[in-house]
Every structure is written in C-alpha cells, then in structure tokens.
Short mmCIF file of C-alpha atoms in Angstrom, two decimals:
data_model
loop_
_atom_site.label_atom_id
_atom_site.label_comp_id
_atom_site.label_asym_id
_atom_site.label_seq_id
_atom_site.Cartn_x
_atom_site.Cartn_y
_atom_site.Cartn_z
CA UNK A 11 -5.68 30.10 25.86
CA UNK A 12 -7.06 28.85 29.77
CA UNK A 13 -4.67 26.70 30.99
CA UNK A 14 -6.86 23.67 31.35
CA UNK A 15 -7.38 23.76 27.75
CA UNK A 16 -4.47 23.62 26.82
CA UNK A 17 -3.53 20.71 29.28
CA UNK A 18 -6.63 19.20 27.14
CA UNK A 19 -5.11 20.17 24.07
CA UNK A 20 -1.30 18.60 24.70
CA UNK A 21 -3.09 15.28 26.09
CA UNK A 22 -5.31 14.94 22.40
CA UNK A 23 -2.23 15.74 20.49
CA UNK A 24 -0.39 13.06 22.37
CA UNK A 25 -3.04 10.64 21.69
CA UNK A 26 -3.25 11.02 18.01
CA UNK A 27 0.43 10.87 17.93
CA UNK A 28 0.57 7.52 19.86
CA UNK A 29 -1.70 4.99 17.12
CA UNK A 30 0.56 6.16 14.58
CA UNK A 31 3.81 5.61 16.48
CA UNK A 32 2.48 2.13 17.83
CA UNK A 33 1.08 0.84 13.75
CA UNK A 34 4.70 0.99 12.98
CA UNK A 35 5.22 -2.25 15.63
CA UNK A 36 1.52 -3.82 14.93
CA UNK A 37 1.84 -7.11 13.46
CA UNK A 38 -1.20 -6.46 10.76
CA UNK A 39 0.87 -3.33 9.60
CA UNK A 40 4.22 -5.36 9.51
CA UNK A 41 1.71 -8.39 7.74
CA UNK A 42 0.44 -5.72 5.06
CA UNK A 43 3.45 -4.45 4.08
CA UNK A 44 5.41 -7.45 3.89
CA UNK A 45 2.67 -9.06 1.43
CA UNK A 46 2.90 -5.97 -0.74
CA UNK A 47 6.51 -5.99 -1.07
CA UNK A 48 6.99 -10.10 -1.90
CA UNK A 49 6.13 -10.14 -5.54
CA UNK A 50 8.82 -7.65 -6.36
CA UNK A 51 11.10 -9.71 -3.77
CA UNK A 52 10.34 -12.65 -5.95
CA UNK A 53 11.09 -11.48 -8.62
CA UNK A 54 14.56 -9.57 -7.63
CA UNK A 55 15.65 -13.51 -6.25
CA UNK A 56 15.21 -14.72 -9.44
CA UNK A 57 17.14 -12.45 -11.52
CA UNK A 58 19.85 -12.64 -8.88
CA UNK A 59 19.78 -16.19 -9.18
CA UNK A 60 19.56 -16.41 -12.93
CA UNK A 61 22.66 -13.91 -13.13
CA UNK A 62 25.27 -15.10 -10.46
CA UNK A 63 28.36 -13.77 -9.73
CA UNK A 64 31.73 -14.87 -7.85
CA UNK A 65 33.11 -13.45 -5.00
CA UNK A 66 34.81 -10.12 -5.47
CA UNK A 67 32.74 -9.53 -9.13
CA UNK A 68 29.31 -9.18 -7.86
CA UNK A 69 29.21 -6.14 -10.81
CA UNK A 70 25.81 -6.65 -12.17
CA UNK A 71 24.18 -7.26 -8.46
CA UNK A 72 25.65 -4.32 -6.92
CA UNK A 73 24.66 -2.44 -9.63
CA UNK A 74 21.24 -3.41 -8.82
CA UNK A 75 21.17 -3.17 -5.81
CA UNK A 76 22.38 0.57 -5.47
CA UNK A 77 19.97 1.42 -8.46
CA UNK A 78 16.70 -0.43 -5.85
CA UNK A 79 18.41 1.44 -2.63
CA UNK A 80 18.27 4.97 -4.27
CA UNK A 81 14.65 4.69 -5.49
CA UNK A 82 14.15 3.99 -2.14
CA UNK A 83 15.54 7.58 -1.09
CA UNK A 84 18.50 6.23 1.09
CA UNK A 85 22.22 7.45 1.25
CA UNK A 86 24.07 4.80 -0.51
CA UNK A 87 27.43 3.84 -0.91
CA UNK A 88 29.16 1.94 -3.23
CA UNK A 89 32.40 0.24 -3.94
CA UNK A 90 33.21 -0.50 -0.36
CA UNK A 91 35.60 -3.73 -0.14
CA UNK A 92 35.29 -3.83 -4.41
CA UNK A 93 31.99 -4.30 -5.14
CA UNK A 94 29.75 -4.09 -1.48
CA UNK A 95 26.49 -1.53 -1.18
CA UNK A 96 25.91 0.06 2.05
CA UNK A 97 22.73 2.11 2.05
CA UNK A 98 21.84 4.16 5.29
CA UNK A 99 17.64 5.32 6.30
CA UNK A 100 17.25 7.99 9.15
CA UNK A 101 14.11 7.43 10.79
CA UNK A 102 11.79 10.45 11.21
CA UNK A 103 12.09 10.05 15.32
CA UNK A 104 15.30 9.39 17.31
CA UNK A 105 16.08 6.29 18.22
CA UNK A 106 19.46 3.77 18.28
CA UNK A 107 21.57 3.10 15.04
CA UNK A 108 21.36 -0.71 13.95
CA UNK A 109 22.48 -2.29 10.84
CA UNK A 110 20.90 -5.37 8.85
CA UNK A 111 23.25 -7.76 6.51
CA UNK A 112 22.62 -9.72 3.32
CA UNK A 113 25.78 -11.15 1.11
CA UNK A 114 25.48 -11.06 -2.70
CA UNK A 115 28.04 -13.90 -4.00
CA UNK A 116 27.46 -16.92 -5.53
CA UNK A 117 29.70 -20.11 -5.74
CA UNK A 118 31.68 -22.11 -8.42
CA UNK A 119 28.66 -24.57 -8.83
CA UNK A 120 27.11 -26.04 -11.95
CA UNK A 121 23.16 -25.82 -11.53
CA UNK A 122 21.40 -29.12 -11.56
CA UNK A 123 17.98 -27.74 -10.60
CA UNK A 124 15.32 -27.31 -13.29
CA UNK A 125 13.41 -24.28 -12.68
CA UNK A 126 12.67 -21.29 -15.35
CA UNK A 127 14.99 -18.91 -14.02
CA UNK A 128 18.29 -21.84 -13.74
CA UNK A 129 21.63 -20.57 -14.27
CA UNK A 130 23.64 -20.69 -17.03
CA UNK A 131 26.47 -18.77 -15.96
CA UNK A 132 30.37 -19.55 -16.46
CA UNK A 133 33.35 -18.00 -15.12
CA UNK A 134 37.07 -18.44 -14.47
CA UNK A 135 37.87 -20.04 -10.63
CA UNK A 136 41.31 -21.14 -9.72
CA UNK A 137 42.57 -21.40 -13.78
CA UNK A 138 39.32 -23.21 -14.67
CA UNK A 139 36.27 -22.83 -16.42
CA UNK A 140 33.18 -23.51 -13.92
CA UNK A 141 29.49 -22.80 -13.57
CA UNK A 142 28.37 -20.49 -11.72
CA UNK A 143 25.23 -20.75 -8.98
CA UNK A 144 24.33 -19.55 -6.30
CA UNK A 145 24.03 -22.54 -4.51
CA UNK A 146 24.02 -20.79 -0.82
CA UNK A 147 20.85 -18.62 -0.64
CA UNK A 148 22.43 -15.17 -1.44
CA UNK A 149 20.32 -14.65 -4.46
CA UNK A 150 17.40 -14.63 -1.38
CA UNK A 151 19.24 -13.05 1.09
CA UNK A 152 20.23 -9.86 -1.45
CA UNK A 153 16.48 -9.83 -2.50
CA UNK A 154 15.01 -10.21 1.19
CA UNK A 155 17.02 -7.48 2.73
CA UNK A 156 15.91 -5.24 -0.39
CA UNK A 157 12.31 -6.32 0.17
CA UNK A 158 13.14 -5.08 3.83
CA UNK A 159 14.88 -1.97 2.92
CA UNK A 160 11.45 -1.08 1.15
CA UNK A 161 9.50 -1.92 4.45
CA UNK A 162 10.97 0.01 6.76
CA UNK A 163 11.57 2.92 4.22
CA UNK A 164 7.57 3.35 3.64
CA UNK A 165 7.67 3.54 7.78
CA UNK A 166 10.61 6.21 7.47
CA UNK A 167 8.07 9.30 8.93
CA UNK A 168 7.33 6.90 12.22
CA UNK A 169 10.66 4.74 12.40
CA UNK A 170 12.50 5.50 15.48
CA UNK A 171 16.12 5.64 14.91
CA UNK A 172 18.62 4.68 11.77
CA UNK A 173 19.07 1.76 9.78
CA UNK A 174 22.38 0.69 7.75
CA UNK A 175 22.10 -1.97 4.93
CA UNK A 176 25.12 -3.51 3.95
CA UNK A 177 25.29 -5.74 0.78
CA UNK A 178 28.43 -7.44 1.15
CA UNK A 179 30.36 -9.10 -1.01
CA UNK A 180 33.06 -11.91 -1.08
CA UNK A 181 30.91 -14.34 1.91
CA UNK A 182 32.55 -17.10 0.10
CA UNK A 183 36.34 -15.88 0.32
CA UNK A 184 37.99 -14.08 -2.05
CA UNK A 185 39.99 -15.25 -5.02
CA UNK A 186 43.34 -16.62 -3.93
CA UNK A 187 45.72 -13.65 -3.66
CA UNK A 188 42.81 -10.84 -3.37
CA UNK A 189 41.30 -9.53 0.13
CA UNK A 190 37.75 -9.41 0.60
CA UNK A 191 34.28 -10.11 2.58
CA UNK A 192 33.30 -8.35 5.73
CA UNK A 193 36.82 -7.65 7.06
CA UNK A 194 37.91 -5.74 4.01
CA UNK A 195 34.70 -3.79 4.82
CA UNK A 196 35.30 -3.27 8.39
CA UNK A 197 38.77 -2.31 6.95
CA UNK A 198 37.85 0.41 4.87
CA UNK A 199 35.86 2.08 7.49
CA UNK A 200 32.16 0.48 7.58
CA UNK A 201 31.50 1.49 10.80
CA UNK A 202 33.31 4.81 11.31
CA UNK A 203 30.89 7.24 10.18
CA UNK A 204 28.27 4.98 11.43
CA UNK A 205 29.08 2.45 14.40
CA UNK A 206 25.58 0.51 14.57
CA UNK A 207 24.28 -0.80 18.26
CA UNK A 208 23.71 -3.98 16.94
CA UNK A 209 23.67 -5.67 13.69
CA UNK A 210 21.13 -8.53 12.45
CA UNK A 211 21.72 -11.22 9.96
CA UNK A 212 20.00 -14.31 8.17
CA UNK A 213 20.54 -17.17 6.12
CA UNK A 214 18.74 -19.49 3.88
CA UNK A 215 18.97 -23.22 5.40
CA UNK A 216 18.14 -26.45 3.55
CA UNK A 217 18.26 -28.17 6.77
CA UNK A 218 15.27 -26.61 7.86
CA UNK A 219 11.36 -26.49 6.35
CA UNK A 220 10.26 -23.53 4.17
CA UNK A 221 8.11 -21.76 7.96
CA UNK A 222 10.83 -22.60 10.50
CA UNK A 223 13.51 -20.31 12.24
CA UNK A 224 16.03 -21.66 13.42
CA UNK A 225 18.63 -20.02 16.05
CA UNK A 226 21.30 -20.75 18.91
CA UNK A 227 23.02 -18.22 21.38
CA UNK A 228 26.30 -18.08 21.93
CA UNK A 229 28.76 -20.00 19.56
CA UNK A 230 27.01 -20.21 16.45
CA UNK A 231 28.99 -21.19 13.47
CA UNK A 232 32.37 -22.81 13.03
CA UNK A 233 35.92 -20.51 12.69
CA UNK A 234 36.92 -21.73 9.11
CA UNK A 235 39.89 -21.93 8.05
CA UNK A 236 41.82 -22.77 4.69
CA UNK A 237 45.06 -25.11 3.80
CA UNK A 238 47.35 -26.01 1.60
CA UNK A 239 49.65 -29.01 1.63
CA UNK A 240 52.60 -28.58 -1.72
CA UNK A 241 54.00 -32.55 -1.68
CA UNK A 242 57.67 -32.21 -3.42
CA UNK A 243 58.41 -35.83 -4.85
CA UNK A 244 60.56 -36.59 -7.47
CA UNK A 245 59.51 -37.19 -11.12
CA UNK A 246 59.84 -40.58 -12.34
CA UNK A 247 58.41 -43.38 -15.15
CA UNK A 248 55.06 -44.97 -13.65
CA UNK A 249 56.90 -48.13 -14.77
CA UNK A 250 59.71 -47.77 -12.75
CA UNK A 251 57.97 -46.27 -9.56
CA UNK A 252 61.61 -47.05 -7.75
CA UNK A 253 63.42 -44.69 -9.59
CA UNK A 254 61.79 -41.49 -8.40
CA UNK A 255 59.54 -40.54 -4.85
CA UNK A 256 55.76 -40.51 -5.45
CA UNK A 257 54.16 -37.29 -4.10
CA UNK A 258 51.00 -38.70 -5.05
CA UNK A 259 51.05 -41.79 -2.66
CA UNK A 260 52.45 -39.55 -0.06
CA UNK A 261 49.60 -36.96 -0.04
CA UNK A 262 47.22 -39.54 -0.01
CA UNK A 263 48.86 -41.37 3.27
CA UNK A 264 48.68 -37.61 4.22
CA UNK A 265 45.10 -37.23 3.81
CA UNK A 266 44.30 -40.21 5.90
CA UNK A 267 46.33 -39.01 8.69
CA UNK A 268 44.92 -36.00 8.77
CA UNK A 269 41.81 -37.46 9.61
CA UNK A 270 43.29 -39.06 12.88
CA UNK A 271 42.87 -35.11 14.19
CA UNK A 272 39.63 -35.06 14.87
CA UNK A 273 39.16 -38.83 15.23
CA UNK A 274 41.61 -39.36 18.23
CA UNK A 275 43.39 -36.27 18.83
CA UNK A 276 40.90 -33.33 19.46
CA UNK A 277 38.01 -33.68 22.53
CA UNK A 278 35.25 -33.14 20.66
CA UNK A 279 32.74 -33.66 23.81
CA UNK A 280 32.43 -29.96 24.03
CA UNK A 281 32.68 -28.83 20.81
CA UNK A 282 32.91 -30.27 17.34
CA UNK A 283 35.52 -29.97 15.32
CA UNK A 284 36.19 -31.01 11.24
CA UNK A 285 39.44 -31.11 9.22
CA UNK A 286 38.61 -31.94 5.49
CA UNK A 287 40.74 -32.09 2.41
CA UNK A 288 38.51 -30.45 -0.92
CA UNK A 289 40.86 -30.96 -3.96
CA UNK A 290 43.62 -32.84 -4.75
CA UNK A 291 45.89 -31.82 -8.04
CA UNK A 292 48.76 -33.58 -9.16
CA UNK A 293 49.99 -35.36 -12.54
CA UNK A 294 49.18 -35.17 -15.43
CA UNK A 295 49.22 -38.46 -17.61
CA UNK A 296 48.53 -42.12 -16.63
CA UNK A 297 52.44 -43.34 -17.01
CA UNK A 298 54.20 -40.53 -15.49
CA UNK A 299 54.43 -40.44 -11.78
CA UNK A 300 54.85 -36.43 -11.03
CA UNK A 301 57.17 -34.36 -9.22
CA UNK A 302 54.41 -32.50 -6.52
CA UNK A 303 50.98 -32.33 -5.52
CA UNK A 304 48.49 -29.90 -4.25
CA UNK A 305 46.01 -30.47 -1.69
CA UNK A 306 43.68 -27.58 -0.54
CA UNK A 307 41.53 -28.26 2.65
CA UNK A 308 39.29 -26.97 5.56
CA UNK A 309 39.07 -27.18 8.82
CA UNK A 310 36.34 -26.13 11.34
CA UNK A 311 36.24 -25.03 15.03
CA UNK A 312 34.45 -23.46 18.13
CA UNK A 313 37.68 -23.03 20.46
CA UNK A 314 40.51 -20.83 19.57
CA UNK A 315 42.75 -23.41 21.43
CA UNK A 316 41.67 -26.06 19.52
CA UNK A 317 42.15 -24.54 16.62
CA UNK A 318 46.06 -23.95 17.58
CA UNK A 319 46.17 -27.39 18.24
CA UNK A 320 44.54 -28.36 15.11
CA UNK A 321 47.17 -25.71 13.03
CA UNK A 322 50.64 -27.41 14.95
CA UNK A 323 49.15 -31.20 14.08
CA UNK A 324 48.13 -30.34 10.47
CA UNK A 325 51.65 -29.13 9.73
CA UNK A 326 53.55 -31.97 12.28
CA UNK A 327 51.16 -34.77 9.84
CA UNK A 328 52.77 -32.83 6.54
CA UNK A 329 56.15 -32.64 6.92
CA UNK A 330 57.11 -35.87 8.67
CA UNK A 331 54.19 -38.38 6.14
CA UNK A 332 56.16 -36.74 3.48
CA UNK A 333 59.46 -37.08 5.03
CA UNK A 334 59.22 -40.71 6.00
CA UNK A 335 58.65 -41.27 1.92
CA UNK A 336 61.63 -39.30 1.13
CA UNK A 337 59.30 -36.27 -0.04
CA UNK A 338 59.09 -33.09 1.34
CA UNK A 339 56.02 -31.01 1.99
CA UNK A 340 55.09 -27.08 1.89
CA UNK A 341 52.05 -26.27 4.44
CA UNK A 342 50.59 -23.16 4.29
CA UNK A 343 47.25 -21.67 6.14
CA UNK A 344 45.03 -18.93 4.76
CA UNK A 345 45.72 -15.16 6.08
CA UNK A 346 42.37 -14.15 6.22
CA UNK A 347 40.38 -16.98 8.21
CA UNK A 348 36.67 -16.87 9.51
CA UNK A 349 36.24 -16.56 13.22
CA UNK A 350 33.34 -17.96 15.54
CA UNK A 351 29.81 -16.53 14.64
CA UNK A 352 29.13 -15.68 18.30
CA UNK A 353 25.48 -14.36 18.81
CA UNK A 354 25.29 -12.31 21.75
CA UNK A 355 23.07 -13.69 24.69
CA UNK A 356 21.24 -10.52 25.72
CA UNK A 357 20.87 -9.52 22.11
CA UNK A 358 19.79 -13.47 21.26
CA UNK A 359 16.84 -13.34 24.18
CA UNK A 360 15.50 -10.29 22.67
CA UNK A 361 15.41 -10.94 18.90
CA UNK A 362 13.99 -14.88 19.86
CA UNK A 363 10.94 -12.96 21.05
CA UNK A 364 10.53 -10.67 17.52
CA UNK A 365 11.09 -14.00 15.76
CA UNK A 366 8.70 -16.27 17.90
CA UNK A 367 6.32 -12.65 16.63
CA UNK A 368 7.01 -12.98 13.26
CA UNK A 369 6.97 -16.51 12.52
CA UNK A 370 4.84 -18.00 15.28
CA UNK A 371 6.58 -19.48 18.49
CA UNK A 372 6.44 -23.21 17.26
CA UNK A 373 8.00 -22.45 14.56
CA UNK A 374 11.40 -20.83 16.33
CA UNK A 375 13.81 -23.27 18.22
CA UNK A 376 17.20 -24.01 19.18
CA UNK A 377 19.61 -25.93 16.50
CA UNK A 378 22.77 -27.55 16.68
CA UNK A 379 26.49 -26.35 16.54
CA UNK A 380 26.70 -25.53 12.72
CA UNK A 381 30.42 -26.50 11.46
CA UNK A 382 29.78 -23.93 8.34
CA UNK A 383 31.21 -20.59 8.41
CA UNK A 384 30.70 -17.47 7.93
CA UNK A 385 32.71 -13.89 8.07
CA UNK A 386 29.56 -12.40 9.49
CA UNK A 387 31.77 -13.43 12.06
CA UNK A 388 33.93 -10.49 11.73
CA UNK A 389 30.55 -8.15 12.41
CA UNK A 390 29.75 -10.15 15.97
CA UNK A 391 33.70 -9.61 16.49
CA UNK A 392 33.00 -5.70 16.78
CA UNK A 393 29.43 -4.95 18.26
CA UNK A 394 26.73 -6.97 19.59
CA UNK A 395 24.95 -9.31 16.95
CA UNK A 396 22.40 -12.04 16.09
CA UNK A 397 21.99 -14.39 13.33
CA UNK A 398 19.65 -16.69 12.29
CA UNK A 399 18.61 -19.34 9.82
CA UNK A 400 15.14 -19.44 7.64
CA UNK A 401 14.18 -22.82 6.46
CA UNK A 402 14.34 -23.13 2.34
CA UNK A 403 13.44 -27.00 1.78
CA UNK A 404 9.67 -27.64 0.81
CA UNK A 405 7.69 -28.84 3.66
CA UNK A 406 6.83 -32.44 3.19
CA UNK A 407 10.54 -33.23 1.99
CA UNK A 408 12.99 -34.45 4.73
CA UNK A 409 14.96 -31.22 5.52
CA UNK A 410 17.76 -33.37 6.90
CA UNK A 411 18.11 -35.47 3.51
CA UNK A 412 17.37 -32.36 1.12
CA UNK A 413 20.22 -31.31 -0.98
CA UNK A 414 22.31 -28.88 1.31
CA UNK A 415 23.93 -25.41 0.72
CA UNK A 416 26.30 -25.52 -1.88
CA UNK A 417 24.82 -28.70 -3.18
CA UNK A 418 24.35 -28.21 -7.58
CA UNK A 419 20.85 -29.36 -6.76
CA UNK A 420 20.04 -27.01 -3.72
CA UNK A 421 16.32 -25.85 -4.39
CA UNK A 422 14.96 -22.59 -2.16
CA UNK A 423 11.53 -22.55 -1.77
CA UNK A 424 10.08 -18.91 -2.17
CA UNK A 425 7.31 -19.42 0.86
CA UNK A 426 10.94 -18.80 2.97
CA UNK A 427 10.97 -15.68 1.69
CA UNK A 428 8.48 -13.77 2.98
CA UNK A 429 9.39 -15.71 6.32
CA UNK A 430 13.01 -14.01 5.71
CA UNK A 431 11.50 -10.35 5.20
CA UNK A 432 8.98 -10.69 7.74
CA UNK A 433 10.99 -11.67 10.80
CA UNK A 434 13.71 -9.49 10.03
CA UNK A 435 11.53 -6.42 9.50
CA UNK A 436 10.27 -7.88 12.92
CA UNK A 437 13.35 -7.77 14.80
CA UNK A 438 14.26 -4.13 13.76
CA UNK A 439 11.64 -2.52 14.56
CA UNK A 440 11.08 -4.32 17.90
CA UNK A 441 14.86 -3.16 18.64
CA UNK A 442 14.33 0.15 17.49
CA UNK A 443 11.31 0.86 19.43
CA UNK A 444 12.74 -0.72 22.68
CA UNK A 445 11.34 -4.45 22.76
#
C-alpha cells in the first residue's frame, strides 16, 4: 500500500474511533442512559426501603446487591467487613482506577411515613425491640450507585480506565462490642489489590430540594464521636431520698453541665462544635431511687484539638458533678470514632464542574459546615475524595423545616434520584476521561 494512503487510511480510522470515544462524555448519551436505567432504580429503592436492615446485618441487601452486580458482568466481592459488596468494571481503554461509594444500612427508626412500600420491619438494638427504617437515604444511595453501576457497564467497550463499587455496610456504627463500617473495610484490605485515584460519594439531604446539589471543599462533615457516662449512686427508698445518693439527679446536673462545653468553653468562631446526650437509662419503678445510671451521648467537631479539649472536659464534668453528690462516675469514649469528611480542594474544583454538567450550574452551590458524620471519612483519610449531597425534600416544601435524616417521618422524593445517578455517572466519567 502507497504511503500516502495509508497516512489517509490511519487519519479515517482515527476519526471513526474519536465520536465513539467522545459519546461516552456527551451529555445526551449520559441523559439517555440515565432515563433508561431509573425505573429499575425505582424500583430497587423501594424494596430496599420496604426491607431494611441494621448495621452489620445488611443480609438480604447484600444479597441483592451482588446478585444486580454479577448480571452486570463485574468481579464482585462479598463479605468484606461482614456483609459489604465490592464489585470492580475494567474499562475497554486504559485509563486511572477510581472508586464510587453507596452505604446499605438502615437505622433503629419506626416509620411514620405513609407510602405503599413503608416499612414494617423490627429488630433487636441495644436489648430492645425497635422498628426498623431507613430513615437516612441508604435505601437511595444502594439503588443509585446500582443504577450507576449499570451506566457505566453498558459504556464498558469505550470507558477509559476501572471502576470499584463498594456497598458498605455499618455507616451507622456497629452494634456495641462489634467492629464495622468503612474502617473494618479498609482493614481487611479494600484497597490493596486495588488502590483507587480517587473515590466519589453522595448522600440524600432533606435540607435541600429534590434538583439541588449541594457541596463544600475542604472540611465537610463533623468527626463524631460516642460516650458513655455510668453514674454509681447508692440505692435507696424514693421516700427517704436521704438515706441513699441519687445517680439520677446527679446525671441530670451532669447533662446540663455538659452543655457549658460548647456554650462557654469551646471558640466556636471558626468552627462549630456540638456535645449532645441521646439516652438516658436508669431505675426502674416510681418509689425506688436506683443505684446507677447510663447516659450515652455525641459529640461533633472540625478540629482535632478541639476535640481533645472537648474529650478532657467531658470526663473533668463526670467525675467531679458526680463526686460533689457523693456519686461516682465511669466515662468511657467509643474506640472506633468518625473523623473529618475532608473533600480534597483540587479534586472538589474538578467534580463542581461535572456536577454544575449534570445538574445545571444554578442548581450546585456551597453549604454550610454539616455537624453529621460520616466514616466516609475514613476513605478521604487514605486517597483523594469528594462528597456531595442531593436534595430529597419535594420542591415547594421548606427544605429547612422538612423532616430531617433520621427523622421517623423523613420522606425522599424519587425526582432526587435520577439527580443522584446522573451527576455521579457525570463525575466519573469526566475524571476518567481527564476533565
């Protein structure tokens, strides 16, 4: 063959080859596929929700899950950190590793919300029987990343680089006395056979409108972690309050001090910071005052020297409260606690433009410091990482007055969904390809 045809030749092949490898990034093909996936994304959210599961016994989800992965033709794993999926797709063309995150557990919650597919699910939490709801978004966020996992697998002959899914369990902390979440995962070796460039994650938000994105770079979401206060009185008649020390009296002058943290004794003019006390157990009948009390608790923070400070006055406000009413008290913090969501800036600039794509730019902005937590954390603790928040309340309802995450009455509406797919299909490929 002359050599000027085939200089004709290579530059015809290359121009067939470039339409095909640019559709993979064109917003109509992204549009297309998206709408064909979202009535099977639908309908995966709604058995998720109508069949929730605790942290650490997401059985029937996983199940799922794995089962909707390997139709899909992906290498999936199972049974990392108990119950999490992690399901890899190798792009026909070379390109950078990234991985994309969805959590699968749902809360201790009795639903209040009156739609066809409500849960009815019970379980056992912390000796008790409880509903069972998932009152965070996960139900969406499992069926979302599926819905994406389809996506980008019918691009597999023109994606440019891998993908890693992981399903992970435990987001909402483990049982007491188990390990969990997305330490246990990084644990066990998530990233050793594949270490991802960057990983990409989402949540549901009722503080935003079913069409907005919201996003922040830098420190994202709160550290969280957990307490627990044991007040040692002793037992006495409630008659004769004099002849015993009341641990119930005691823990609650404990819980009001404990507010003085944040209200005098922490700067919070550069970052916020919360201490809250969620249970209090203790006693048994009206006339008998009782020998201890339990209080569990939270408490939220951007700065790990704050959070020191936070640990030393929680403990100091324990033990002398209790010891000025002749009562000991038994503090004790959670092993396991959530870092700082930290979004990386480059990363941030770069997946703000694939959202601002995806969603349309007025519909992308800059939200507050949100005191929530989340062990996504532990993810943005080893490579560089970005998460965001898809609005879930109607629009036309206040977002700000809407029942929140873990509300019994928290209501997702399913136009966030395709929002969800669509902008993180978005921000993979545009990272894959370059953008």
């Amino acid at each position: 063959m002359p050599k000027s045809h085939a200089r004709l030749l290579s530059f015809a092949l290359l121009a067939a080859a470039a339409p095909a490898a640019m559709a993979v990034a064109e917003p109509s093909v992204v549009e297309t596929a998206v709408d064909a996936v979202m009535p099977q994304v639908v309908a995966w959210r709604r058995d998720f929700h109508q069949h929730p599961e605790l942290s650490n016994r997401e059985f029937r989800t996983s199940k799922l899950v794995a089962e909707e992965l390997r139709k899909l033709g992906l290498d999936v794993q199972t049974g990392v950190a108990h119950t999490g999926v992690v399901a890899i797709l190798k792009g026909g063309k070379p390109g950078p590793t990234i991985a994309l995150r969805a959590d699968m557990d749902g809360l201790p919650v009795t639903e209040q919300v009156d739609v066809p597919f409500k849960s009815l699910a019970t379980a056992e939490y912390r000796g008790e029987k409880v509903g069972v709801m998932h009152a965070c978004g996960h139900d969406g966020h499992t069926a979302m990343m599926l819905g994406t996992a389809k996506v980008l697998a019918g691009l597999r002959k023109e994606l440019p680089g891998t993908v890693m899914f992981i399903f992970q369990p435990a987001e909402e902390g483990a049982p007491e006395g188990e390990r969990g979440g997305a330490s246990l995962m990084l644990e066990q070796g998530l990233f050793a056979r594949t270490k991802p460039e960057a990983v990409f994650g989402l949540h549901l938000w009722s503080s935003l409108n079913a069409g907005k994105v919201g996003y922040r770079s830098g420190p994202l979401m709160a550290a969280s972690d957990r307490f627990r206060i044991v007040v040692h009185g002793r037992q006495t008649h409630g008659a004769r309050p004099w002849g015993g020390v009341d641990p119930i009296v005691t823990a609650s002058q404990i819980v009001l001090g404990l507010q003085t943290i944040v209200a005098r004794q922490v700067d919070i003019t550069q970052y916020p910071a919360i201490v809250s006390v969620g249970a209090i157990k203790g006693g048994i009948r009206n006339n008998i005052i009782p020998d201890s009390v339990e209080l569990v608790g939270t408490f939220r923070t951007f700065d790990p020297k704050v959070r020191a400070a936070i640990v030393e006055r929680i403990e100091r406000i324990a033990k002398e409260t209790a010891a000025a009413a002749g009562a000991t008290a038994d503090v004790e913090f959670g092993n396991d606690p959530n870092p700082v969501v930290l979004n990386e800036a480059a990363l941030t600039t770069r997946a703000v433009a694939s959202l601002e794509r995806a969603a349309g730019k007025d519909n992308v902005g800059v939200i507050p410091y949100v005191t929530g937590s989340e062990d996504f954390a532990f993810f943005s603790q080893t490579v560089p990482s970005f998460y965001y928040f898809v609005g879930s309340t109607p629009v036309g309802q206040d977002a700000i007055t809407a029942p929140s995450n873990h509300s019994p009455q928290y209501f997702v509406d399913e136009a966030s969904l395709p929002v969800g797919v669509k902008t993180m299909v978005t921000a993979a490929l545009d990272y894959l390809q370059g953008k």
